[in-house]
């Protein structure tokens, strides 16, 4: 009996060690040290209806005249601080260099009320006014830091990428451009937003081996849990925004990007918003950049492309044109 208990104890111990080892291997993702920058990081809040909404804001040491505002939306179960880490503090480095303000809003109970009808989180089920939150943030930073309302940009990862899509669909008049990472537009059966039908510049940055957001379209789950409903493919998402902007979406084909293992499909024309799809070969549910490696459970983090830098370069190209942006009579649907 004692021998049996001894063998059992050793066996259980080995299983526990193996489980701990697997967890550490798959989930360990040490946060990088925050860069030593001269600007100021501040936590603040504002009232939106009955809710007090919070955010982090980084204001560089030297602001540009009429600076841009970059809103960076975190993923599920996150907050503004996790978005800082997941981007490797890249937007703060860029803000210090180019003089824009970066704001990391906090979602309601860790989530955003995006356009996916199947989202089980309370931000969605309670229909939290995240559009009102964004409008309030823009007004605040116009008043306090003189941000240019024509240079308001939004980027987001995963659930935050879907929030960026919601702004592109429902608030295009207030957002110059959006960049979504690890997210595709929901299919019609999973869509509970009402598209305004106005063009906006959109950048999509997705890994083609993403285990959460299927690059070729399908159902979004977290390894079989937390069903978020179906989404289009990354290519169909890009084509929708390309058609909306009046581009001939059949004319562009993926081309090699300067970064190894990255292909870009780009539609651009004078007075029309740019639409670009970046496909990271073998990339997971991650934000490509050299500073932070995501948990291995989410797939490979590419270091060949600096995601925040590429996103800012995309935003910076979307300068206000002389006069209004050209629009199109075509109103594509999300069935494309």
XYZ file of N, CA and C in Angstrom, residues 52-285:
702
model
N -19.387 56.464 -15.185
C -18.099 57.137 -15.118
C -17.105 56.300 -15.909
N -16.561 56.865 -16.969
C -15.648 56.131 -17.851
C -14.215 56.613 -17.625
N -13.296 55.689 -17.611
C -11.899 56.005 -17.302
C -11.003 55.785 -18.508
N -9.826 56.376 -18.442
C -8.867 56.248 -19.534
C -7.475 56.653 -19.055
N -6.473 56.228 -19.805
C -5.100 56.694 -19.640
C -4.761 57.573 -20.839
N -4.017 58.630 -20.608
C -3.611 59.506 -21.709
C -2.125 59.805 -21.598
N -1.444 59.701 -22.728
C -0.033 60.086 -22.776
C 0.082 61.347 -23.627
N 0.616 62.397 -23.003
C 0.828 63.669 -23.688
C 2.333 63.896 -23.773
N 2.882 64.014 -24.967
C 4.335 64.144 -25.108
C 4.855 65.461 -24.553
N 6.138 65.507 -24.383
C 6.784 66.709 -23.852
C 6.554 67.901 -24.784
N 6.561 67.626 -26.084
C 6.340 68.689 -27.068
C 5.172 68.297 -27.967
N 4.080 69.017 -27.848
C 2.924 68.775 -28.702
C 3.082 69.522 -30.021
N 2.666 68.892 -31.103
C 2.609 69.592 -32.379
C 1.510 70.651 -32.324
N 1.606 71.621 -33.205
C 0.523 72.600 -33.305
C -0.699 71.890 -33.876
N -1.849 72.049 -33.242
C -3.069 71.331 -33.631
C -2.774 69.833 -33.747
N -2.428 69.189 -32.661
C -1.950 67.796 -32.718
C -3.045 66.808 -33.083
N -2.592 65.652 -33.534
C -3.498 64.536 -33.788
C -3.834 63.853 -32.465
N -4.945 63.113 -32.479
C -5.358 62.298 -31.343
C -5.472 60.859 -31.810
N -4.773 59.945 -31.135
C -4.849 58.515 -31.438
C -5.537 57.816 -30.275
N -6.670 57.178 -30.550
C -7.394 56.388 -29.562
C -7.006 54.928 -29.754
N -6.518 54.272 -28.702
C -6.038 52.892 -28.791
C -6.885 52.001 -27.893
N -7.696 51.133 -28.505
C -8.669 50.309 -27.785
C -8.109 48.914 -27.512
N -8.170 48.510 -26.242
C -7.658 47.209 -25.819
C -8.577 46.076 -26.243
N -8.097 44.834 -26.061
C -8.883 43.651 -26.359
C -9.720 43.205 -25.179
N -10.392 42.064 -25.343
C -11.284 41.536 -24.306
C -10.563 41.320 -22.985
N -11.282 41.604 -21.901
C -10.771 41.439 -20.535
C -9.526 42.277 -20.281
N -9.405 43.373 -20.998
C -8.243 44.230 -20.831
C -8.610 45.601 -20.316
N -7.656 46.495 -20.388
C -7.852 47.906 -20.043
C -6.770 48.712 -20.746
N -6.761 49.993 -20.477
C -5.788 50.852 -21.142
C -4.354 50.450 -20.871
N -4.078 50.005 -19.652
C -2.716 49.599 -19.311
C -2.287 48.366 -20.113
N -3.179 47.395 -20.285
C -2.790 46.224 -21.071
C -2.527 46.612 -22.521
N -3.261 47.585 -23.050
C -3.012 48.020 -24.418
C -1.650 48.686 -24.524
N -1.243 49.416 -23.521
C 0.108 49.995 -23.513
C 1.149 48.889 -23.628
N 0.965 47.841 -22.824
C 1.924 46.732 -22.822
C 1.867 45.969 -24.142
N 0.655 45.657 -24.615
C 0.505 44.846 -25.829
C 1.081 45.549 -27.058
N 1.146 46.860 -27.032
C 1.754 47.603 -28.138
C 3.216 47.921 -27.864
N 3.761 47.387 -26.766
C 5.160 47.635 -26.438
C 5.460 49.101 -26.185
N 4.437 49.852 -25.731
C 4.548 51.295 -25.499
C 4.923 52.038 -26.791
N 4.656 51.387 -27.928
C 5.071 51.953 -29.203
C 4.423 53.278 -29.538
N 3.134 53.434 -29.203
C 2.475 54.692 -29.548
C 3.003 55.850 -28.722
N 3.487 55.568 -27.524
C 4.072 56.640 -26.717
C 5.418 57.089 -27.288
N 6.199 56.135 -27.755
C 7.453 56.496 -28.424
C 7.173 57.370 -29.645
N 6.161 56.973 -30.409
C 5.801 57.729 -31.611
C 5.207 59.091 -31.264
N 4.398 59.138 -30.196
C 3.824 60.416 -29.767
C 4.925 61.397 -29.392
N 5.954 60.888 -28.734
C 7.068 61.752 -28.332
C 7.808 62.280 -29.556
N 7.879 61.467 -30.597
C 8.605 61.852 -31.814
C 7.793 62.791 -32.697
N 6.468 62.540 -32.780
C 5.654 63.289 -33.741
C 4.678 64.269 -33.097
N 4.605 64.296 -31.783
C 3.845 65.334 -31.112
C 2.348 65.145 -31.064
N 1.856 63.897 -31.113
C 0.415 63.674 -30.996
C 0.065 63.149 -29.607
N -1.223 63.170 -29.285
C -1.735 62.651 -28.016
C -2.242 61.238 -28.239
N -1.885 60.317 -27.337
C -2.430 58.963 -27.424
C -3.260 58.690 -26.177
N -4.468 58.188 -26.376
C -5.396 57.904 -25.289
C -5.750 56.423 -25.320
N -5.678 55.800 -24.149
C -6.037 54.391 -23.997
C -7.318 54.315 -23.166
N -8.487 54.264 -23.799
C -9.731 54.194 -23.029
C -9.897 52.819 -22.378
N -10.633 52.776 -21.282
C -10.973 51.520 -20.605
C -12.381 51.101 -21.009
N -12.531 49.871 -21.466
C -13.850 49.349 -21.809
C -14.686 49.107 -20.563
N -15.994 48.953 -20.759
C -16.897 48.681 -19.647
C -16.727 47.223 -19.227
N -16.298 47.031 -17.983
C -16.030 45.695 -17.448
C -15.117 44.897 -18.384
N -14.143 45.600 -18.956
C -13.109 44.957 -19.755
C -13.453 44.709 -21.208
N -14.590 45.250 -21.700
C -14.997 44.992 -23.078
C -15.574 46.250 -23.726
N -15.693 46.144 -25.079
C -16.296 47.213 -25.875
C -17.613 46.741 -26.477
N -18.539 47.667 -26.604
C -19.823 47.394 -27.247
C -19.619 47.514 -28.755
N -19.106 46.447 -29.359
C -18.781 46.491 -30.776
C -19.990 46.074 -31.618
N -19.741 45.769 -32.884
C -20.853 45.485 -33.806
C -21.256 44.026 -33.866
N -20.701 43.182 -33.005
C -21.050 41.764 -33.050
C -22.254 41.482 -32.156
N -23.343 41.069 -32.762
C -24.564 40.789 -32.014
C -24.367 39.649 -31.022
N -23.435 38.739 -31.308
C -23.239 37.563 -30.467
C -22.340 37.812 -29.260
N -21.817 39.006 -29.121
C -20.921 39.280 -27.994
C -21.621 39.067 -26.661
N -21.139 38.148 -25.792
C -21.833 37.838 -24.543
C -21.483 38.771 -23.389
N -20.590 39.716 -23.601
C -20.115 40.580 -22.530
C -21.118 41.702 -22.258
N -21.061 42.232 -21.022
C -22.079 43.190 -20.590
C -22.044 44.501 -21.367
N -20.891 44.894 -21.876
C -20.847 46.116 -22.684
C -21.802 46.002 -23.864
N -21.916 44.797 -24.401
C -22.801 44.552 -25.537
C -24.237 44.322 -25.084
N -24.432 43.443 -24.098
C -25.797 43.103 -23.681
C -26.514 44.289 -23.052
N -25.770 45.201 -22.429
C -26.375 46.403 -21.844
C -26.368 47.580 -22.813
N -25.811 47.370 -23.999
C -25.743 48.414 -25.022
C -25.104 49.691 -24.469
N -23.920 49.524 -23.891
C -23.182 50.654 -23.308
C -22.854 51.676 -24.403
N -22.966 52.951 -24.061
C -22.786 54.028 -25.042
C -21.300 54.320 -25.257
N -20.627 53.431 -25.995
C -19.210 53.640 -26.272
C -18.983 54.711 -27.329
N -19.947 54.922 -28.224
C -19.815 56.028 -29.175
C -19.855 57.365 -28.440
N -20.726 57.469 -27.438
C -20.766 58.676 -26.630
C -19.469 58.888 -25.872
N -18.872 57.790 -25.405
C -17.582 57.866 -24.715
C -16.514 58.428 -25.651
N -16.484 57.949 -26.886
C -15.497 58.436 -27.848
C -15.722 59.913 -28.148
N -16.968 60.297 -28.366
C -17.245 61.712 -28.640
C -16.811 62.591 -27.470
N -17.060 62.117 -26.247
C -16.676 62.891 -25.067
C -15.154 63.008 -24.958
N -14.440 61.953 -25.286
C -12.973 62.008 -25.260
C -12.435 63.004 -26.286
N -12.996 62.969 -27.485
C -12.539 63.898 -28.520
C -12.776 65.337 -28.083
N -13.962 65.606 -27.539
C -14.254 66.971 -27.069
C -13.294 67.384 -25.967
N -13.029 66.476 -25.031
C -12.140 66.824 -23.930
C -10.755 67.213 -24.431
N -10.208 66.443 -25.351
C -8.842 66.726 -25.798
C -8.787 67.854 -26.823
N -9.898 68.173 -27.455
C -9.964 69.417 -28.215
C -9.881 70.606 -27.261
N -10.615 70.523 -26.175
C -10.664 71.628 -25.221
C -9.358 71.786 -24.443
N -8.767 70.658 -24.034
C -7.609 70.730 -23.143
C -6.271 70.785 -23.865
N -6.186 70.203 -25.072
C -4.895 70.131 -25.750
C -4.949 70.601 -27.202
N -6.085 71.114 -27.615
C -6.184 71.684 -28.960
C -6.030 70.689 -30.083
N -6.442 69.421 -29.864
C -6.289 68.431 -30.938
C -7.132 68.838 -32.140
N -6.637 68.497 -33.297
C -7.293 68.820 -34.554
C -8.416 67.819 -34.797
N -9.671 68.260 -34.857
C -10.775 67.311 -35.081
C -10.694 66.598 -36.417
N -9.889 67.116 -37.350
C -9.700 66.456 -38.636
C -8.583 65.414 -38.583
N -7.937 65.277 -37.412
C -6.860 64.304 -37.257
C -7.115 63.427 -36.023
N -8.303 62.863 -35.976
C -8.658 61.914 -34.915
C -8.598 60.509 -35.508
N -7.803 59.653 -34.912
C -7.579 58.302 -35.419
C -7.918 57.280 -34.336
N -8.274 56.085 -34.765
C -8.602 55.021 -33.803
C -7.951 53.719 -34.245
N -7.349 53.035 -33.290
C -6.805 51.712 -33.531
C -7.229 50.797 -32.391
N -7.244 49.501 -32.645
C -7.644 48.581 -31.591
C -7.229 47.163 -31.930
N -7.138 46.353 -30.889
C -6.749 44.960 -31.020
C -7.892 44.062 -30.591
N -8.240 43.065 -31.428
C -9.255 42.067 -31.093
C -10.603 42.755 -30.837
N -11.173 42.652 -29.653
C -12.414 43.364 -29.327
C -12.244 44.859 -29.581
N -11.058 45.391 -29.315
C -10.769 46.793 -29.609
C -10.712 47.078 -31.100
N -10.264 46.078 -31.894
C -10.312 46.229 -33.345
C -11.737 46.299 -33.842
N -12.618 45.507 -33.234
C -14.031 45.571 -33.584
C -14.638 46.911 -33.186
N -14.155 47.491 -32.091
C -14.620 48.829 -31.712
C -14.170 49.853 -32.754
N -12.955 49.691 -33.264
C -12.482 50.592 -34.322
C -13.358 50.459 -35.566
N -13.754 49.228 -35.912
C -14.665 49.039 -37.036
C -16.002 49.735 -36.785
N -16.481 49.675 -35.558
C -17.759 50.330 -35.268
C -17.666 51.835 -35.531
N -16.552 52.434 -35.156
C -16.369 53.857 -35.430
C -16.353 54.119 -36.933
N -15.688 53.232 -37.690
C -15.639 53.402 -39.142
C -17.031 53.269 -39.758
N -17.843 52.374 -39.214
C -19.182 52.137 -39.767
C -20.187 53.199 -39.346
N -20.141 53.601 -38.072
C -21.209 54.453 -37.526
C -20.787 55.881 -37.204
N -19.482 56.164 -37.156
C -19.030 57.527 -36.849
C -17.949 58.000 -37.821
N -18.101 57.726 -39.117
C -17.019 58.084 -40.041
C -16.777 59.578 -40.143
N -17.792 60.371 -39.811
C -17.622 61.826 -39.893
C -16.685 62.369 -38.832
N -16.439 61.587 -37.774
C -15.618 62.063 -36.657
C -14.247 61.409 -36.590
N -13.990 60.413 -37.445
C -12.746 59.653 -37.388
C -12.072 59.713 -38.751
N -10.837 60.193 -38.792
C -10.122 60.294 -40.059
C -9.734 58.924 -40.611
N -9.299 58.011 -39.734
C -8.872 56.684 -40.179
C -8.886 55.742 -38.994
N -9.036 54.447 -39.288
C -8.974 53.431 -38.242
C -7.993 52.341 -38.667
N -7.447 51.656 -37.670
C -6.567 50.511 -37.906
C -6.989 49.401 -36.954
N -7.430 48.279 -37.519
C -7.886 47.149 -36.714
C -6.851 46.028 -36.786
N -6.537 45.457 -35.623
C -5.568 44.364 -35.536
C -6.279 43.146 -34.953
N -6.143 41.994 -35.605
C -6.757 40.772 -35.093
C -8.267 40.816 -35.110
N -8.858 41.387 -36.169
C -10.325 41.523 -36.227
C -10.783 41.593 -37.676
N -11.912 40.941 -37.970
C -12.605 41.032 -39.257
C -14.042 41.477 -39.009
N -14.646 42.095 -40.000
C -16.032 42.540 -39.861
C -16.980 41.361 -39.641
N -18.006 41.550 -38.816
C -18.992 40.481 -38.621
C -19.846 40.258 -39.866
N -20.314 39.018 -40.017
C -21.220 38.681 -41.118
C -22.615 39.248 -40.814
N -23.508 39.348 -41.811
C -24.811 39.980 -41.601
C -25.611 39.391 -40.445
N -25.534 38.067 -40.231
C -26.283 37.448 -39.143
C -25.735 37.818 -37.775
N -24.526 38.411 -37.742
C -23.857 38.749 -36.487
C -23.654 40.248 -36.344
N -24.320 41.032 -37.180
C -24.112 42.485 -37.219
C -25.263 43.214 -36.555
N -24.962 44.032 -35.544
C -26.028 44.830 -34.943
C -25.707 46.321 -34.966
N -24.886 46.743 -35.931
C -24.636 48.165 -36.170
C -25.338 48.583 -37.461
N -25.519 49.872 -37.623
C -26.130 50.415 -38.829
C -25.093 51.241 -39.576
N -24.464 50.697 -40.620
C -23.426 51.428 -41.340
C -23.947 52.731 -41.923
N -23.136 53.777 -41.798
C -23.519 55.085 -42.327
C -23.347 55.152 -43.835
N -22.563 54.232 -44.414
C -22.365 54.234 -45.859
C -21.436 55.312 -46.350
N -20.554 55.819 -45.462
C -19.593 56.848 -45.848
C -18.188 56.267 -45.831
N -17.333 56.683 -46.767
C -15.992 56.124 -46.836
C -15.106 56.624 -45.713
N -14.167 55.785 -45.322
C -13.187 56.143 -44.306
C -11.936 55.320 -44.572
N -10.780 55.855 -44.237
C -9.526 55.131 -44.424
C -9.429 54.009 -43.387
N -9.087 52.813 -43.848
C -9.044 51.650 -42.965
C -7.778 50.842 -43.241
N -7.087 50.484 -42.170
C -5.953 49.561 -42.238
C -6.300 48.325 -41.419
N -6.046 47.149 -41.989
C -6.305 45.878 -41.310
C -4.973 45.147 -41.192
N -4.640 44.712 -39.990
C -3.368 44.030 -39.730
C -3.676 42.715 -39.025
N -3.648 41.608 -39.780
C -4.049 40.311 -39.245
C -2.997 39.243 -39.529
N -2.864 38.312 -38.604
C -2.046 37.132 -38.838
C -2.848 36.078 -39.569
N -2.206 35.385 -40.539
C -2.969 34.385 -41.291
C -3.037 33.035 -40.575
N -2.428 32.953 -39.366
C -2.543 31.744 -38.543
C -3.159 32.082 -37.192
N -4.009 33.094 -37.185
C -4.660 33.549 -35.954
C -5.613 32.458 -35.445
N -5.420 31.957 -34.200
C -6.300 30.903 -33.693
C -7.628 31.414 -33.132
N -7.783 32.727 -33.012
C -9.005 33.319 -32.443
C -9.858 33.936 -33.545
N -9.282 34.841 -34.290
C -9.967 35.534 -35.386
C -9.570 34.863 -36.703
N -10.454 34.052 -37.304
C -10.063 33.290 -38.495
C -9.781 34.195 -39.693
N -8.572 34.115 -40.200
C -8.151 34.981 -41.306
C -9.057 34.802 -42.519
N -9.471 33.575 -42.778
C -10.318 33.290 -43.939
C -11.808 33.375 -43.606
N -12.136 33.860 -42.425
C -13.523 33.981 -42.017
C -14.015 32.751 -41.280
N -15.087 32.913 -40.529
C -15.639 31.809 -39.760
C -16.089 32.282 -38.389
N -16.171 31.361 -37.452
C -16.659 31.671 -36.113
C -15.503 32.053 -35.192
N -15.688 33.135 -34.462
C -14.691 33.594 -33.499
C -14.984 32.962 -32.144
N -14.051 32.181 -31.647
C -14.134 31.631 -30.293
C -12.753 31.694 -29.674
N -12.704 31.508 -28.375
C -11.429 31.407 -27.673
C -11.198 29.929 -27.399
N -10.650 29.248 -28.391
C -10.445 27.805 -28.335
C -11.727 27.065 -27.962
N -12.806 27.439 -28.648
C -14.077 26.761 -28.446
C -14.968 27.385 -27.393
N -14.486 28.374 -26.668
C -15.271 29.022 -25.609
C -15.572 30.473 -26.013
N -16.650 31.017 -25.411
C -16.971 32.433 -25.608
C -17.288 32.784 -27.042
N -18.231 32.093 -27.646
C -18.586 32.312 -29.043
C -18.949 33.777 -29.303
N -18.231 34.395 -30.248
C -18.503 35.781 -30.650
C -19.196 35.854 -32.004
N -19.646 34.736 -32.531
C -20.335 34.735 -33.811
C -19.378 34.705 -34.985
N -19.966 34.803 -36.178
C -19.191 34.666 -37.408
C -18.676 36.011 -37.904
N -17.537 35.937 -38.594
C -16.946 37.128 -39.208
C -16.571 36.812 -40.653
N -16.467 37.866 -41.461
C -15.969 37.746 -42.818
C -14.472 37.417 -42.798
N -13.930 37.108 -43.948
C -12.484 36.971 -44.079
C -11.842 38.355 -44.018
N -10.540 38.378 -43.785
C -9.810 39.646 -43.794
C -9.903 40.299 -45.170
N -9.798 39.498 -46.237
C -9.860 40.054 -47.586
C -11.233 40.651 -47.882
N -12.304 39.963 -47.480
C -13.648 40.489 -47.713
C -13.881 41.767 -46.912
N -13.325 41.823 -45.715
C -13.425 43.042 -44.898
C -12.763 44.211 -45.607
N -11.567 43.981 -46.141
C -10.854 45.043 -46.851
C -11.607 45.462 -48.110
N -12.143 44.484 -48.829
C -12.870 44.824 -50.059
C -14.118 45.649 -49.761
N -14.791 45.360 -48.651
C -15.969 46.158 -48.295
C -15.588 47.632 -48.151
N -14.551 47.912 -47.372
C -14.154 49.305 -47.172
C -13.582 49.907 -48.455
N -12.921 49.066 -49.275
C -12.408 49.558 -50.540
C -13.520 49.984 -51.482
N -14.569 49.171 -51.584
C -15.720 49.532 -52.420
C -16.399 50.795 -51.903
N -16.521 50.876 -50.581
C -17.161 52.040 -49.978
C -16.412 53.319 -50.336
N -15.085 53.217 -50.443
C -14.260 54.381 -50.785
C -14.191 54.627 -52.287
N -14.860 53.764 -53.086
C -14.895 53.977 -54.527
C -13.737 53.382 -55.284
N -12.968 52.488 -54.656
C -11.851 51.849 -55.340
C -12.336 50.660 -56.165
N -11.606 50.361 -57.230
C -11.828 49.133 -57.982
C -11.076 48.035 -57.245
N -11.768 47.317 -56.393
C -11.085 46.380 -55.492
C -10.522 45.164 -56.215
N -10.897 44.975 -57.474
C -10.367 43.833 -58.223
C -9.018 44.143 -58.869
N -8.588 45.376 -58.770
C -7.345 45.773 -59.434
C -6.100 45.517 -58.595
N -6.227 45.464 -57.287
C -5.055 45.304 -56.425
C -4.867 43.846 -56.056
N -3.620 43.447 -55.914
C -3.276 42.092 -55.491
C -2.244 42.188 -54.382
N -2.150 41.176 -53.523
C -1.150 41.223 -52.452
C 0.262 41.380 -53.014
N 1.024 42.235 -52.382
C 2.409 42.470 -52.783
C 3.306 42.350 -51.563
N 4.532 41.959 -51.774
C 5.467 41.827 -50.662
C 5.685 43.188 -50.012
N 5.692 43.187 -48.700
C 5.974 44.393 -47.926
C 7.464 44.412 -47.613
N 7.955 45.535 -47.169
C 9.368 45.610 -46.819
C 9.756 44.675 -45.693
N 8.804 44.392 -44.792
C 9.082 43.490 -43.679
C 8.946 42.043 -44.151
N 9.900 41.172 -43.816
C 9.823 39.774 -44.245
C 8.557 39.098 -43.722
N 7.939 38.298 -44.593
C 6.761 37.548 -44.181
C 5.491 38.355 -44.086
N 5.472 39.560 -44.639
C 4.287 40.418 -44.600
C 3.890 40.783 -46.028
N 2.631 40.566 -46.368
C 2.088 40.964 -47.673
C 1.054 42.058 -47.458
N 1.017 43.000 -48.388
C 0.059 44.104 -48.268
C -0.750 44.233 -49.549
N -2.056 44.372 -49.378
C -2.944 44.725 -50.482
C -3.422 46.139 -50.209
N -3.194 47.038 -51.159
C -3.445 48.463 -50.893
C -4.229 49.087 -52.032
N -5.254 49.861 -51.648
C -6.001 50.655 -52.602
C -5.855 52.121 -52.197
N -5.366 52.940 -53.113
C -5.182 54.368 -52.827
C -5.351 55.145 -54.128
N -5.985 56.300 -54.023
C -6.186 57.178 -55.164
C -6.400 58.586 -54.638
N -6.086 59.599 -55.443
C -6.277 60.983 -54.980
C -7.705 61.231 -54.502
N -7.818 61.887 -53.346
C -9.112 62.292 -52.765
C -9.990 61.124 -52.371
N -9.425 59.928 -52.307
C -10.177 58.779 -51.806
C -9.433 58.200 -50.606
N -10.166 57.776 -49.564
C -9.499 57.193 -48.403
C -8.750 55.914 -48.784
N -7.571 55.764 -48.229
C -6.771 54.560 -48.461
C -7.343 53.382 -47.678
N -7.270 52.198 -48.270
C -7.613 50.954 -47.588
C -6.455 49.987 -47.792
N -5.918 49.439 -46.698
C -4.773 48.538 -46.776
C -4.990 47.324 -45.882
N -4.669 46.158 -46.431
C -4.709 44.908 -45.677
C -3.295 44.361 -45.566
N -2.834 44.180 -44.335
C -1.539 43.574 -44.063
C -1.773 42.155 -43.564
N -1.177 41.194 -44.253
C -1.280 39.791 -43.857
C 0.084 39.324 -43.370
N 0.144 38.909 -42.110
C 1.393 38.455 -41.513
C 1.445 36.931 -41.610
N 2.382 36.427 -42.401
C 2.469 34.986 -42.616
C 2.851 34.273 -41.319
N 1.995 33.340 -40.898
C 2.246 32.592 -39.669
C 1.972 33.377 -38.405
N 1.438 34.587 -38.549
C 1.170 35.420 -37.381
C -0.061 34.971 -36.624
N -0.049 35.127 -35.313
C -1.154 34.721 -34.471
C -2.067 35.865 -34.107
N -2.766 35.697 -32.987
C -3.671 36.728 -32.483
C -2.832 37.689 -31.644
